[in-house]
Amino acid sequence: MQAYFEKLQAELMEVNPNLTADEALWWVEMLWSDFEASYAKAGYPYRGEEYASDYVAKQIKQHGASLHLVERKDRN
């Protein structure tokens, strides 16, 4: 999974140079976990890391350039 994260992190940083490496990794991990949780809640069977990676890559292409504009609220 780490290899997928690193590849996606690099893709996001290429699309959005406003993000630091840590911020890009945070976004990748968040998009990945959100996808997996939503997919599971919908009752779909797990289709593997490659499927999740493809989903996150699509999100990066569609929304990656503006992710630095999203205001994060850290949970306390």
GROMACS .gro file of N, CA and C in nm:
model
  228
    1MET      N    1   0.083  -0.118   0.000
    1MET     CA    2   0.000   0.000   0.000
    1MET      C    3   0.088   0.125   0.000
    2GLN      N    4   0.199   0.118   0.068
    2GLN     CA    5   0.288   0.234   0.076
    2GLN      C    6   0.334   0.280  -0.062
    3ALA      N    7   0.360   0.184  -0.151
    3ALA     CA    8   0.402   0.220  -0.287
    3ALA      C    9   0.292   0.299  -0.359
    4TYR      N   10   0.167   0.259  -0.339
    4TYR     CA   11   0.055   0.334  -0.397
    4TYR      C   12   0.050   0.476  -0.339
    5PHE      N   13   0.066   0.486  -0.209
    5PHE     CA   14   0.061   0.617  -0.144
    5PHE      C   15   0.169   0.709  -0.198
    6GLU      N   16   0.289   0.657  -0.212
    6GLU     CA   17   0.401   0.739  -0.260
    6GLU      C   18   0.377   0.785  -0.403
    7LYS      N   19   0.325   0.697  -0.487
    7LYS     CA   20   0.296   0.733  -0.627
    7LYS      C   21   0.188   0.839  -0.632
    8LEU      N   22   0.082   0.821  -0.555
    8LEU     CA   23  -0.028   0.918  -0.554
    8LEU      C   24   0.015   1.051  -0.494
    9GLN      N   25   0.099   1.045  -0.392
    9GLN     CA   26   0.152   1.167  -0.332
    9GLN      C   27   0.230   1.247  -0.436
   10ALA      N   28   0.314   1.179  -0.513
   10ALA     CA   29   0.391   1.247  -0.617
   10ALA      C   30   0.299   1.307  -0.723
   11GLU      N   31   0.195   1.233  -0.761
   11GLU     CA   32   0.099   1.286  -0.859
   11GLU      C   33   0.030   1.411  -0.807
   12LEU      N   34  -0.010   1.407  -0.681
   12LEU     CA   35  -0.079   1.523  -0.623
   12LEU      C   36   0.014   1.643  -0.614
   13MET      N   37   0.138   1.621  -0.576
   13MET     CA   38   0.233   1.732  -0.566
   13MET      C   39   0.264   1.792  -0.703
   14GLU      N   40   0.258   1.708  -0.806
   14GLU     CA   41   0.279   1.758  -0.942
   14GLU      C   42   0.162   1.845  -0.987
   15VAL      N   43   0.041   1.802  -0.953
   15VAL     CA   44  -0.080   1.877  -0.990
   15VAL      C   45  -0.096   2.002  -0.904
   16ASN      N   46  -0.053   1.995  -0.779
   16ASN     CA   47  -0.072   2.106  -0.686
   16ASN      C   48   0.059   2.136  -0.612
   17PRO      N   49   0.143   2.224  -0.668
   17PRO     CA   50   0.269   2.258  -0.603
   17PRO      C   51   0.254   2.339  -0.475
   18ASN      N   52   0.130   2.379  -0.442
   18ASN     CA   53   0.106   2.454  -0.319
   18ASN      C   54   0.107   2.365  -0.195
   19LEU      N   55   0.102   2.235  -0.214
   19LEU     CA   56   0.100   2.141  -0.102
   19LEU      C   57   0.241   2.094  -0.067
   20THR      N   58   0.266   2.079   0.062
   20THR     CA   59   0.391   2.019   0.106
   20THR      C   60   0.379   1.867   0.089
   21ALA      N   61   0.490   1.797   0.104
   21ALA     CA   62   0.486   1.652   0.094
   21ALA      C   63   0.395   1.591   0.201
   22ASP      N   64   0.401   1.645   0.322
   22ASP     CA   65   0.316   1.595   0.430
   22ASP      C   66   0.168   1.621   0.402
   23GLU      N   67   0.137   1.738   0.351
   23GLU     CA   68  -0.003   1.770   0.319
   23GLU      C   69  -0.055   1.681   0.206
   24ALA      N   70   0.028   1.659   0.106
   24ALA     CA   71  -0.013   1.574  -0.006
   24ALA      C   72  -0.038   1.431   0.043
   25LEU      N   73   0.050   1.381   0.128
   25LEU     CA   74   0.031   1.247   0.182
   25LEU      C   75  -0.095   1.241   0.266
   26TRP      N   76  -0.121   1.344   0.345
   26TRP     CA   77  -0.243   1.347   0.426
   26TRP      C   78  -0.366   1.336   0.336
   27TRP      N   79  -0.369   1.414   0.227
   27TRP     CA   80  -0.482   1.411   0.136
   27TRP      C   81  -0.499   1.273   0.073
   28VAL      N   82  -0.390   1.213   0.031
   28VAL     CA   83  -0.397   1.079  -0.029
   28VAL      C   84  -0.453   0.979   0.071
   29GLU      N   85  -0.402   0.981   0.193
   29GLU     CA   86  -0.451   0.888   0.295
   29GLU      C   87  -0.597   0.913   0.328
   30MET      N   88  -0.637   1.039   0.333
   30MET     CA   89  -0.775   1.073   0.364
   30MET      C   90  -0.869   1.029   0.252
   31LEU      N   91  -0.833   1.057   0.128
   31LEU     CA   92  -0.916   1.016   0.015
   31LEU      C   93  -0.928   0.864   0.008
   32TRP      N   94  -0.817   0.795   0.033
   32TRP     CA   95  -0.815   0.649   0.030
   32TRP      C   96  -0.907   0.591   0.137
   33SER      N   97  -0.889   0.636   0.260
   33SER     CA   98  -0.968   0.580   0.371
   33SER      C   99  -1.116   0.617   0.356
   34ASP      N  100  -1.145   0.736   0.308
   34ASP     CA  101  -1.284   0.776   0.286
   34ASP      C  102  -1.349   0.689   0.180
   35PHE      N  103  -1.276   0.660   0.073
   35PHE     CA  104  -1.328   0.574  -0.032
   35PHE      C  105  -1.357   0.434   0.023
   36GLU      N  106  -1.260   0.377   0.094
   36GLU     CA  107  -1.280   0.242   0.147
   36GLU      C  108  -1.397   0.235   0.244
   37ALA      N  109  -1.410   0.335   0.331
   37ALA     CA  110  -1.520   0.336   0.427
   37ALA      C  111  -1.655   0.350   0.357
   38SER      N  112  -1.663   0.440   0.261
   38SER     CA  113  -1.789   0.461   0.189
   38SER      C  114  -1.826   0.338   0.107
   39TYR      N  115  -1.729   0.277   0.046
   39TYR     CA  116  -1.752   0.157  -0.034
   39TYR      C  117  -1.803   0.043   0.054
   40ALA      N  118  -1.743   0.029   0.172
   40ALA     CA  119  -1.784  -0.077   0.265
   40ALA      C  120  -1.924  -0.050   0.319
   41LYS      N  121  -1.953   0.076   0.354
   41LYS     CA  122  -2.086   0.110   0.406
   41LYS      C  123  -2.195   0.083   0.303
   42ALA      N  124  -2.160   0.097   0.176
   42ALA     CA  125  -2.257   0.071   0.070
   42ALA      C  126  -2.278  -0.078   0.048
   43GLY      N  127  -2.196  -0.161   0.113
   43GLY     CA  128  -2.212  -0.304   0.104
   43GLY      C  129  -2.139  -0.370  -0.012
   44TYR      N  130  -2.051  -0.295  -0.077
   44TYR     CA  131  -1.977  -0.352  -0.189
   44TYR      C  132  -1.860  -0.436  -0.137
   45PRO      N  133  -1.826  -0.541  -0.209
   45PRO     CA  134  -1.709  -0.621  -0.167
   45PRO      C  135  -1.580  -0.543  -0.194
   46TYR      N  136  -1.480  -0.569  -0.113
   46TYR     CA  137  -1.351  -0.501  -0.129
   46TYR      C  138  -1.285  -0.548  -0.258
   47ARG      N  139  -1.244  -0.455  -0.343
   47ARG     CA  140  -1.190  -0.490  -0.474
   47ARG      C  141  -1.039  -0.472  -0.482
   48GLY      N  142  -0.975  -0.440  -0.371
   48GLY     CA  143  -0.830  -0.436  -0.368
   48GLY      C  144  -0.770  -0.297  -0.374
   49GLU      N  145  -0.641  -0.294  -0.348
   49GLU     CA  146  -0.567  -0.169  -0.342
   49GLU      C  147  -0.559  -0.099  -0.477
   50GLU      N  148  -0.549  -0.176  -0.585
   50GLU     CA  149  -0.539  -0.115  -0.717
   50GLU      C  150  -0.667  -0.037  -0.752
   51TYR      N  151  -0.780  -0.091  -0.713
   51TYR     CA  152  -0.908  -0.024  -0.737
   51TYR      C  153  -0.916   0.107  -0.657
   52ALA      N  154  -0.876   0.101  -0.531
   52ALA     CA  155  -0.875   0.221  -0.447
   52ALA      C  156  -0.777   0.324  -0.503
   53SER      N  157  -0.663   0.278  -0.549
   53SER     CA  158  -0.563   0.367  -0.606
   53SER      C  159  -0.617   0.438  -0.730
   54ASP      N  160  -0.688   0.364  -0.814
   54ASP     CA  161  -0.747   0.425  -0.934
   54ASP      C  162  -0.848   0.533  -0.896
   55TYR      N  163  -0.928   0.506  -0.793
   55TYR     CA  164  -1.026   0.605  -0.748
   55TYR      C  165  -0.956   0.734  -0.700
   56VAL      N  166  -0.854   0.716  -0.616
   56VAL     CA  167  -0.784   0.833  -0.562
   56VAL      C  168  -0.715   0.910  -0.675
   57ALA      N  169  -0.658   0.839  -0.771
   57ALA     CA  170  -0.594   0.905  -0.885
   57ALA      C  171  -0.695   0.989  -0.963
   58LYS      N  172  -0.816   0.939  -0.979
   58LYS     CA  173  -0.920   1.016  -1.048
   58LYS      C  174  -0.956   1.142  -0.969
   59GLN      N  175  -0.964   1.128  -0.837
   59GLN     CA  176  -0.996   1.244  -0.753
   59GLN      C  177  -0.885   1.349  -0.762
   60ILE      N  178  -0.761   1.303  -0.767
   60ILE     CA  179  -0.648   1.395  -0.780
   60ILE      C  180  -0.656   1.470  -0.912
   61LYS      N  181  -0.687   1.401  -1.019
   61LYS     CA  182  -0.698   1.466  -1.150
   61LYS      C  183  -0.811   1.567  -1.153
   62GLN      N  184  -0.923   1.535  -1.087
   62GLN     CA  185  -1.039   1.624  -1.090
   62GLN      C  186  -1.029   1.740  -0.992
   63HIS      N  187  -0.975   1.713  -0.873
   63HIS     CA  188  -0.981   1.814  -0.767
   63HIS      C  189  -0.846   1.851  -0.706
   64GLY      N  190  -0.741   1.781  -0.746
   64GLY     CA  191  -0.611   1.799  -0.683
   64GLY      C  192  -0.556   1.940  -0.687
   65ALA      N  193  -0.578   2.011  -0.796
   65ALA     CA  194  -0.523   2.145  -0.811
   65ALA      C  195  -0.580   2.244  -0.710
   66SER      N  196  -0.697   2.215  -0.654
   66SER     CA  197  -0.759   2.309  -0.561
   66SER      C  198  -0.764   2.259  -0.417
   67LEU      N  199  -0.703   2.146  -0.387
   67LEU     CA  200  -0.711   2.093  -0.251
   67LEU      C  201  -0.645   2.184  -0.148
   68HIS      N  202  -0.548   2.264  -0.189
   68HIS     CA  203  -0.485   2.355  -0.093
   68HIS      C  204  -0.581   2.463  -0.044
   69LEU      N  205  -0.692   2.481  -0.114
   69LEU     CA  206  -0.790   2.582  -0.075
   69LEU      C  207  -0.889   2.531   0.029
   70VAL      N  208  -0.893   2.401   0.048
   70VAL     CA  209  -0.985   2.342   0.144
   70VAL      C  210  -0.931   2.363   0.284
   71GLU      N  211  -1.015   2.415   0.369
   71GLU     CA  212  -0.975   2.440   0.508
   71GLU      C  213  -0.997   2.314   0.591
   72ARG      N  214  -0.888   2.262   0.645
   72ARG     CA  215  -0.894   2.142   0.727
   72ARG      C  216  -0.934   2.177   0.869
   73LYS      N  217  -1.019   2.095   0.925
   73LYS     CA  218  -1.052   2.109   1.066
   73LYS      C  219  -1.001   1.984   1.137
   74ASP      N  220  -0.898   2.000   1.216
   74ASP     CA  221  -0.844   1.887   1.289
   74ASP      C  222  -0.933   1.853   1.406
   75ARG      N  223  -0.954   1.726   1.425
   75ARG     CA  224  -1.037   1.682   1.539
   75ARG      C  225  -0.956   1.689   1.665
   76ASN      N  226  -1.019   1.734   1.770
   76ASN     CA  227  -0.950   1.746   1.899
   76ASN      C  228  -0.984   1.627   1.985
   0.00000   0.00000   0.00000
